[in-house]
Coordinates of C-alpha atoms and ligand atoms in Angstrom, one line a residue:
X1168 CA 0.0 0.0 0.0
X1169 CA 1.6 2.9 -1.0
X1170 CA -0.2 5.2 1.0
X1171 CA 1.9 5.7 4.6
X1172 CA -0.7 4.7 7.8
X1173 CA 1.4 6.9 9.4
X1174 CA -1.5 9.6 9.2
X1175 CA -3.9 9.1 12.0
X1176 CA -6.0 11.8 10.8
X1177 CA -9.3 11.4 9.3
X1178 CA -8.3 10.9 5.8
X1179 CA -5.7 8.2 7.2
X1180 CA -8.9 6.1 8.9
X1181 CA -11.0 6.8 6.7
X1182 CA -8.6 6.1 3.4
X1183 CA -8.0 2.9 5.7
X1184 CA -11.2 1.5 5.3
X1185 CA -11.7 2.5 1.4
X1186 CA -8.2 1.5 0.6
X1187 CA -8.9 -2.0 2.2
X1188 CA -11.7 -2.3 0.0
X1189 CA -10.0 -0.9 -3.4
X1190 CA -7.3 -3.4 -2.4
X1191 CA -10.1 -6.1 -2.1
X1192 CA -11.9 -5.0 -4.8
X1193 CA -8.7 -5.6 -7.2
X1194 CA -7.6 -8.8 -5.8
X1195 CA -6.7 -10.9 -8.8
X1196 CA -6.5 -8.7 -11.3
X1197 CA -3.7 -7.5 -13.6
X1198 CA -1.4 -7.3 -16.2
X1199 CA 0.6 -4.7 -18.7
X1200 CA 1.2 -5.2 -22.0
X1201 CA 1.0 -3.3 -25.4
X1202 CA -0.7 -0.2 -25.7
X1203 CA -4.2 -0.5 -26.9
X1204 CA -4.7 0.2 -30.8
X1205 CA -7.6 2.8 -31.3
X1206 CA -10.6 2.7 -33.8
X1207 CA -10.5 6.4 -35.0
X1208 CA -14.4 6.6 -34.5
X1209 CA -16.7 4.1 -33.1
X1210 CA -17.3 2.0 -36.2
X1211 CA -21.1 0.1 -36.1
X1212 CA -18.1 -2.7 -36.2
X1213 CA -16.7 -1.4 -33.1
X1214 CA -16.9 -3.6 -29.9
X1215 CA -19.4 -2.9 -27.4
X1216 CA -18.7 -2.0 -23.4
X1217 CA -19.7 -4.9 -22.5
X1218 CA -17.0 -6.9 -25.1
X1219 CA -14.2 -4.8 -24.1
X1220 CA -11.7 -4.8 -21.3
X1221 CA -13.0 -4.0 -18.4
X1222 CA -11.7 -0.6 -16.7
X1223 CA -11.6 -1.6 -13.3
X1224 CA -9.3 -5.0 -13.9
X1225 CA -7.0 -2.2 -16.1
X1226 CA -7.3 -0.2 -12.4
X1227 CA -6.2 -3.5 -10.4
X1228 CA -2.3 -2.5 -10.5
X1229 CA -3.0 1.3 -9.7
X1230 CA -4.9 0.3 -7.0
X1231 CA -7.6 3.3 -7.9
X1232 CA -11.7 3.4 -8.1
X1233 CA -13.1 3.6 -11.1
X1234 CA -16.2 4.9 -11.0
X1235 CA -19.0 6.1 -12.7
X1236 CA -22.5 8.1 -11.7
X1237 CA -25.4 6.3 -12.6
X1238 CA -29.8 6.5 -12.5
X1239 CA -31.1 4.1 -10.7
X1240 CA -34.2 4.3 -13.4
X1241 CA -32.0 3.0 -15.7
X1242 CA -30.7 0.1 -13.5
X1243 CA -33.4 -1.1 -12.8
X1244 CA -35.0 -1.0 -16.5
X1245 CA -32.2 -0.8 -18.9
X1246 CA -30.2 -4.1 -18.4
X1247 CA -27.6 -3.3 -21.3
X1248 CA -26.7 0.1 -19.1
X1249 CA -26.9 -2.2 -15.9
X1250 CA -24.3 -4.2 -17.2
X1251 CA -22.1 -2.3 -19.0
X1252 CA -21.6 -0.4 -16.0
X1253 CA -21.4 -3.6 -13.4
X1254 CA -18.6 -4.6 -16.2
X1255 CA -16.3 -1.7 -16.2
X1256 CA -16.6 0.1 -12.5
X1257 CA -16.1 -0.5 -9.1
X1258 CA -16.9 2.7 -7.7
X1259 CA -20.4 4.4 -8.1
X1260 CA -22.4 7.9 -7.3
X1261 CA -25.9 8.5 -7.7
X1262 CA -26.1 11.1 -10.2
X1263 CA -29.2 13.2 -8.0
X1264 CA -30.9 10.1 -6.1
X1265 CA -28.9 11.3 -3.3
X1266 CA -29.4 15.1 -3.3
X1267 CA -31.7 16.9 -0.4
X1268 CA -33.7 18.0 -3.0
X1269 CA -34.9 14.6 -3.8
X1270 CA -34.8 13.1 -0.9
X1271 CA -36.8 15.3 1.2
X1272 CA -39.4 17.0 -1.2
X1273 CA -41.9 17.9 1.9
X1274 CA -40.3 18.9 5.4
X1275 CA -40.0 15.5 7.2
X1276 CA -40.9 13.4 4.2
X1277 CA -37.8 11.6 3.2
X1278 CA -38.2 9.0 0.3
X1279 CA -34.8 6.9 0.2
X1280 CA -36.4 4.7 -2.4
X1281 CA -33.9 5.2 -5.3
X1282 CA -30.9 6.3 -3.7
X1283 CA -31.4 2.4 -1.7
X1284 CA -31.8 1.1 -5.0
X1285 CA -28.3 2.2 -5.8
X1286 CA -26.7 1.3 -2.8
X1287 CA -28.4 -2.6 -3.4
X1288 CA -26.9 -2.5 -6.6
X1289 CA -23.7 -1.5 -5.7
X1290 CA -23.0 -4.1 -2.6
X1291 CA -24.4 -6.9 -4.1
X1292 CA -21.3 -6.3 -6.4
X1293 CA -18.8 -5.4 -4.6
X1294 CA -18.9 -2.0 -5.7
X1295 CA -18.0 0.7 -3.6
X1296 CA -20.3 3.9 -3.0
X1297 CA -19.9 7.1 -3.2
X1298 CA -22.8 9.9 -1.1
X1299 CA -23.8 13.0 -3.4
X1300 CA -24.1 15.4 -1.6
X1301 CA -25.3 16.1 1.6
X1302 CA -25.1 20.2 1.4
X1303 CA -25.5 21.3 -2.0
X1304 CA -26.8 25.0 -2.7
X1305 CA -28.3 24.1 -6.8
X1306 CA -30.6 21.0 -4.9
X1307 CA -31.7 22.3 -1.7
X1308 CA -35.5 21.6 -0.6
X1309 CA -37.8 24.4 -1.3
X1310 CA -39.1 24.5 1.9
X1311 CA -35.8 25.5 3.2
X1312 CA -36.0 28.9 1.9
X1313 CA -39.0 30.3 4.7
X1314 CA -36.9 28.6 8.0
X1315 CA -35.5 30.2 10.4
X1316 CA -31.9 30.5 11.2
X1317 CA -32.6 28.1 14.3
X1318 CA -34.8 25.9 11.8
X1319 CA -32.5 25.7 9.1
X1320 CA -29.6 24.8 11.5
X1321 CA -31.8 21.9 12.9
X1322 CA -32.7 21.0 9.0
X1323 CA -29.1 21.0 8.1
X1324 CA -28.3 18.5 11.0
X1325 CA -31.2 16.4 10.6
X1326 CA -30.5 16.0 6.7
X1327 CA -26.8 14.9 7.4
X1328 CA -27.2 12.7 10.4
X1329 CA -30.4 10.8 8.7
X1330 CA -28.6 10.3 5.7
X1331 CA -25.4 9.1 6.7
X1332 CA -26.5 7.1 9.5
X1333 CA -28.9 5.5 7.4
X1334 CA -25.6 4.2 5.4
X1335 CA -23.4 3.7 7.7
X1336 CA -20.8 1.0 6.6
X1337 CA -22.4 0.9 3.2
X1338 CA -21.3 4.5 1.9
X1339 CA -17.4 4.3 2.1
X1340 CA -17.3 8.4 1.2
X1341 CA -19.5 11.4 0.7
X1342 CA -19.6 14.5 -0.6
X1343 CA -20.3 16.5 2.7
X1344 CA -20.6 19.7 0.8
X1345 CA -20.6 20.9 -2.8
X1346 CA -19.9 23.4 -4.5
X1347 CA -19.9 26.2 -1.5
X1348 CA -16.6 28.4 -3.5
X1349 CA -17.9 31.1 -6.3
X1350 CA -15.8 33.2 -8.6
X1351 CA -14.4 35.4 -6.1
X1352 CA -14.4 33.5 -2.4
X1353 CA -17.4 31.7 -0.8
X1354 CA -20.7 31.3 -3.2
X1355 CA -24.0 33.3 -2.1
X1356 CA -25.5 30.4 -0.8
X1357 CA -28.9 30.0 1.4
X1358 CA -26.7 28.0 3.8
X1359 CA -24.2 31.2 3.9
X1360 CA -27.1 33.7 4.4
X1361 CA -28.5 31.4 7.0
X1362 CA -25.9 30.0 8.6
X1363 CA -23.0 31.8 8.1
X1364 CA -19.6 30.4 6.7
X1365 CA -19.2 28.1 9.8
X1366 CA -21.9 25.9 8.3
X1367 CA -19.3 24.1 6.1
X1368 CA -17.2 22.7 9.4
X1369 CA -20.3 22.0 11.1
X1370 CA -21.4 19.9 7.7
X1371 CA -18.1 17.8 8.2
X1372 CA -18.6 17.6 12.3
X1373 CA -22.2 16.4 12.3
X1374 CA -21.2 13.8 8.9
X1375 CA -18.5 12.6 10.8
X1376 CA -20.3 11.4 14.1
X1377 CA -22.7 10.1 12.1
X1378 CA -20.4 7.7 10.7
X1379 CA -16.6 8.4 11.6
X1380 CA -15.4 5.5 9.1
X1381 CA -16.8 7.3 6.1
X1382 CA -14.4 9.7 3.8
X1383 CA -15.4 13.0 4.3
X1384 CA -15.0 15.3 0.7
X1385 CA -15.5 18.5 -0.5
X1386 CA -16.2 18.6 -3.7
X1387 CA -16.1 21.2 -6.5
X1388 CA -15.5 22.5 -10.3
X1389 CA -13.9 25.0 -12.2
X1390 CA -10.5 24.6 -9.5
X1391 CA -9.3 21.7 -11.2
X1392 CA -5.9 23.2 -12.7
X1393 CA -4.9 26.7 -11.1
X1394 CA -5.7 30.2 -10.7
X1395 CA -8.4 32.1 -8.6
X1396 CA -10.7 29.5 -7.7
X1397 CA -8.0 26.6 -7.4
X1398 CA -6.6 28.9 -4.5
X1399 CA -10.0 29.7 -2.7
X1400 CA -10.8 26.1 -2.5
X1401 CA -7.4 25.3 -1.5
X1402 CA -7.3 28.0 1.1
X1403 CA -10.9 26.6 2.0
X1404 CA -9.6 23.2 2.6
X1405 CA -6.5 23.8 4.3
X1406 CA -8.4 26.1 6.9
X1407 CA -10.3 23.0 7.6
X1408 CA -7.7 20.8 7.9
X1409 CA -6.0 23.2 10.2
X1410 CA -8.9 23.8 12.4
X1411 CA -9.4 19.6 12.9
X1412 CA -12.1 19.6 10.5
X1413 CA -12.9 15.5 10.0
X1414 CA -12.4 16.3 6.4
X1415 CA -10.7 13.5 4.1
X1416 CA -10.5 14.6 0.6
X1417 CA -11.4 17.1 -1.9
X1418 CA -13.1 16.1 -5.3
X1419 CA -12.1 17.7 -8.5
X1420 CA -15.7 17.6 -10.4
X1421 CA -13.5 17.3 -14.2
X1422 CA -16.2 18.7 -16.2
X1423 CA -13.8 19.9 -18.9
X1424 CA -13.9 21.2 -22.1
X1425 CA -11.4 20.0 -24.4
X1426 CA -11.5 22.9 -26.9
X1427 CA -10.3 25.2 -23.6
X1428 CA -9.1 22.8 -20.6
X1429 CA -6.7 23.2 -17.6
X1430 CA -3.0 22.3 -18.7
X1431 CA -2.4 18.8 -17.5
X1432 CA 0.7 19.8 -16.0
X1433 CA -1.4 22.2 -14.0
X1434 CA -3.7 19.9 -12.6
X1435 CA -1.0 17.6 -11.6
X1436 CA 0.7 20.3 -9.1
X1437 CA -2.7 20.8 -7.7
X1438 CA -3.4 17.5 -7.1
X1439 CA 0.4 17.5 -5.3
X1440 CA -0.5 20.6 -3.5
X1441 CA -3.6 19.1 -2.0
X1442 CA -1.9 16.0 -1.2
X1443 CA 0.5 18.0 1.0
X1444 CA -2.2 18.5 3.2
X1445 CA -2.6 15.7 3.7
X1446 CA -6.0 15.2 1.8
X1447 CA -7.0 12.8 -0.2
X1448 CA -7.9 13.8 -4.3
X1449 CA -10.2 12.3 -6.3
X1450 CA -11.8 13.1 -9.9
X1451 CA -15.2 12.8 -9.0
X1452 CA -17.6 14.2 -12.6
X1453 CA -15.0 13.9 -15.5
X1454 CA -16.5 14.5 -18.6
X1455 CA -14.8 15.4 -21.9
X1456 CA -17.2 17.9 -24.3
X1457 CA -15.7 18.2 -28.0
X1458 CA -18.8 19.7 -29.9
X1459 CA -16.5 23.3 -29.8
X1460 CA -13.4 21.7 -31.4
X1461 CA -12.7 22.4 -35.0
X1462 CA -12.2 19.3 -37.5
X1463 CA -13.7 16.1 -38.4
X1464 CA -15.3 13.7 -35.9
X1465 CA -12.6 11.5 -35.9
X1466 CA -10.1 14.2 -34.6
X1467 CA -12.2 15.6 -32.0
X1468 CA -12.5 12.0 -30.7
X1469 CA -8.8 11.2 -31.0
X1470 CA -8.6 15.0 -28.8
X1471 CA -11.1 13.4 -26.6
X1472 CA -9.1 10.2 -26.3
X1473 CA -5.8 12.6 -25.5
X1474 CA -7.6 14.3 -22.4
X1475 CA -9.1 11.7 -20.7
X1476 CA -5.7 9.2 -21.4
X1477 CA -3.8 12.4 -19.5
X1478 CA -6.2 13.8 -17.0
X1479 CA -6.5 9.8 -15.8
X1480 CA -2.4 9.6 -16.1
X1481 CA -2.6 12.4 -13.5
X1482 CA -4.8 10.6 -10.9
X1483 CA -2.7 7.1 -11.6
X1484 CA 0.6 9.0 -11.1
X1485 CA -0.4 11.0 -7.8
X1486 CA -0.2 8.3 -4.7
X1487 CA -3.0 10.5 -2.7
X1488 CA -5.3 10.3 -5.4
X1489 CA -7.9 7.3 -5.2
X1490 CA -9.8 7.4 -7.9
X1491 CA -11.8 8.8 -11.2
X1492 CA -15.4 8.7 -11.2
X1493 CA -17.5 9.4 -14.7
X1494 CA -20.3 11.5 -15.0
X1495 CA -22.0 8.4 -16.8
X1496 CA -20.7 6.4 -19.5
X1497 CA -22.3 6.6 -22.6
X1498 CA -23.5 9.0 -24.8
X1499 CA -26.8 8.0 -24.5
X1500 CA -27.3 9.3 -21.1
X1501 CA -25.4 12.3 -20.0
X1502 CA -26.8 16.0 -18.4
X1503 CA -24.2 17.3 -21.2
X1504 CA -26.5 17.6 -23.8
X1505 CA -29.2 19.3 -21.1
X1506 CA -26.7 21.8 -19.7
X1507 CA -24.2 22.5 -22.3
X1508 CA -26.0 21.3 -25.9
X1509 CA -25.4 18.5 -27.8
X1510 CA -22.4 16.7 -27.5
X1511 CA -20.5 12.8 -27.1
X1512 CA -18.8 13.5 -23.7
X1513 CA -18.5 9.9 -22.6
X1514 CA -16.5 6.9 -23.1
X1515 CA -19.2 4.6 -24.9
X1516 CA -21.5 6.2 -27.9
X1517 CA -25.3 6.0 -27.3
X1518 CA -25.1 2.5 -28.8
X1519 CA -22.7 1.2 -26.1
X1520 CA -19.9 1.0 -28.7
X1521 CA -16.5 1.8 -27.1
X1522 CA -15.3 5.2 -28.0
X1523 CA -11.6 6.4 -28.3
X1524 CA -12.1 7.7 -25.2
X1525 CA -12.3 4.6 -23.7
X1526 CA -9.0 3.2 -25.0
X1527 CA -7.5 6.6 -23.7
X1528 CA -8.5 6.0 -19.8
X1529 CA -7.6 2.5 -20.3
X1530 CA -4.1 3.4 -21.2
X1531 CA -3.6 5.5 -18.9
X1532 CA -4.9 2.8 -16.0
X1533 CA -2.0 0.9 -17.8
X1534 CA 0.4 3.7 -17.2
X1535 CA 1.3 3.3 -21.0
Ligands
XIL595 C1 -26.3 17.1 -12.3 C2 -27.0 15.9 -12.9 O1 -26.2 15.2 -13.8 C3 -28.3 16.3 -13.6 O2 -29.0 15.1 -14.0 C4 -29.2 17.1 -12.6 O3 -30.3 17.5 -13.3 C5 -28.4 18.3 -12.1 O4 -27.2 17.8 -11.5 N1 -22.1 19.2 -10.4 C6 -22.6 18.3 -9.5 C7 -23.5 17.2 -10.0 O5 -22.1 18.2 -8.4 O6 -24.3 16.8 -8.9 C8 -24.4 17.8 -11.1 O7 -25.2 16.7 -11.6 C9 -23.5 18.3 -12.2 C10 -22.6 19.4 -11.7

């Protein structure tokens, strides 16, 4: 393990538990070899997900999750999407099952339904799970809005302790809080305006009795390489950790656009950086969008194929960071094409067919 236990902190327990289980999880697999020759687009003749190598066997000498985030609506009624994913990934988030928003639609009404569903899935498979998100200002509750400071406090506290003591030993991580740094500092959030900016420490404190094995993350975008934002969460993190904050990691979301993307290099020193703390890192949301880059399909796939093999190389060469985790993993079903217009951010087309993309994170699991 290369990971010293020297570190009694949280991140060393908790990594302790979630490294024991990557380690499990990779038992038996292995291998290098050749690098992988790439289709230039996903041919109809093209092999599909389920055909090719899977991504988490390539992970077994990195010792890394590989993860993906998933609908439980489509686990439990697509079974070519149920597999493909069972096949490549050891590691899984609910893409919203998880959030307050849908959780607790009426004050006091909590529906756990889906977000169980997930967590079935997952440990009848040996797959380790990832909580998203406890605190997060874009899927807050309505009824949040009209409480009181007092209220809200109580809300916040009730929310975190009912939903991580519900999975206690089943969630190995969670993303405590998301998203709470804005262009310039701390995001206007109804949490900040309520609570004040004490209400991200308290998120960790209240997370962390509630289960004190899980990993404990803050998680975020647009600070995955350096500059402005990169430094306020990295100031953000750091005050935690100095303050004995039971925080374990910080997740870089990766939603990246290949036509204008951090420099690789760049993400790399912040990934060091946040090691230093003693933190763990993990690329929790990557997706690659190419619909902005000039040329034929074929080269904006073989771009795509470039980003993900390097941003991957970064996580694989960093000894702090556990894992990447997908936004999805086809085509077929991705917020992309909601949020940001059409595009093919994934590793497997909307048929399943595996993209150059694919090949790219699976050479870079390989270290080649
Ligand atoms: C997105 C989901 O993918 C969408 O289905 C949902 O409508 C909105 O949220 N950052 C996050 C994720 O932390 O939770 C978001 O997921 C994408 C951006």
């Amino acid at each position: 393990m290369p990971w010293s236990r020297r570190r009694s902190s949280e991140s060393g327990r908790a990594w302790t538990g979630l490294a024991a289980l990557v380690v499990l999880l990779h038992a038996g697999c292995g291998g290098d070899g050749p690098s992988t020759p790439t289709p230039s687009s996903p041919s109809p003749s093209a092999p599909t997900a389920t055909q090719v190598e899977p991504l988490k066997d390539a992970a077994a000498g990195t010792v890394r999750l590989v993860g993906a985030a998933v609908e439980a609506s489509l686990l439990r009624n697509d079974a070519t999407y149920a597999s493909a994913f069972a096949h490549h990934f050891n590691y899984v988030t609910a893409e919203y099952e998880m959030k307050w928003a849908q959780i607790e639609r009426q004050q006091g009404q909590r529906d756990y339904g889906p977000a169980d569903e997930i967590v079935a899935f997952a440990t009848a498979r040996g797959i380790a799970v990832k909580g998203h998100t406890l605190l997060w200002h874009s899927s807050t509750p309505g009824w949040f809005e009209a409480l009181s400071t007092t209220e809200a406090r109580r809300a916040v506290e009730d929310q975190i302790r009912t939903t991580v003591g519900r999975y206690r030993g089943r969630v190995a991580a969670w993303d405590v809080v998301n998203e709470a740094i804005g262009d310039s500092g701390l995001r206007d959030t109804v949490y900040l305006r309520k609570l004040g900016p004490t209400y991200i420490a308290e998120a960790f404190r209240i997370a962390h009795e509630a289960d004190p094995e899980a990993l404990l993350i803050y998680n975020d975008y647009g600070g995955e390489g350096l500059g402005r934002k990169s430094d306020d969460i990295y100031a953000l993190v750091q005050g935690l950790a100095r303050q004995g904050v039971p925080i374990g990691g910080v997740g870089l979301q990766m939603h990246l656009d290949a036509a204008s993307r951090p420099a690789t290099a760049d993400i790399a020193t912040n990934v060091r950086r946040l090691s230093e703390l003693g933190l763990l890192v993990n690329f929790s949301e990557m997706d690659v969008r190419i619909a902005r880059l000039p040329g034929a399909a074929s080269t904006r796939l073989e771009e795509q194929r470039r980003v993900y093999h390097d941003v991957v190389a970064v996580c694989v060469a960093e000894p702090r960071c556990v894992g990447v985790t997908f936004w999805g993993f086809t085509d077929a079903h991705s917020w992309i094409d909601q949020s940001f217009g059409p595009d093919d951010p994934l590793l497997f087309d909307d048929t399943y067919r595996a993209k150059p993309a694919y090949y790219g994170v699976l050479d870079a699991l390989r270290r080649r």
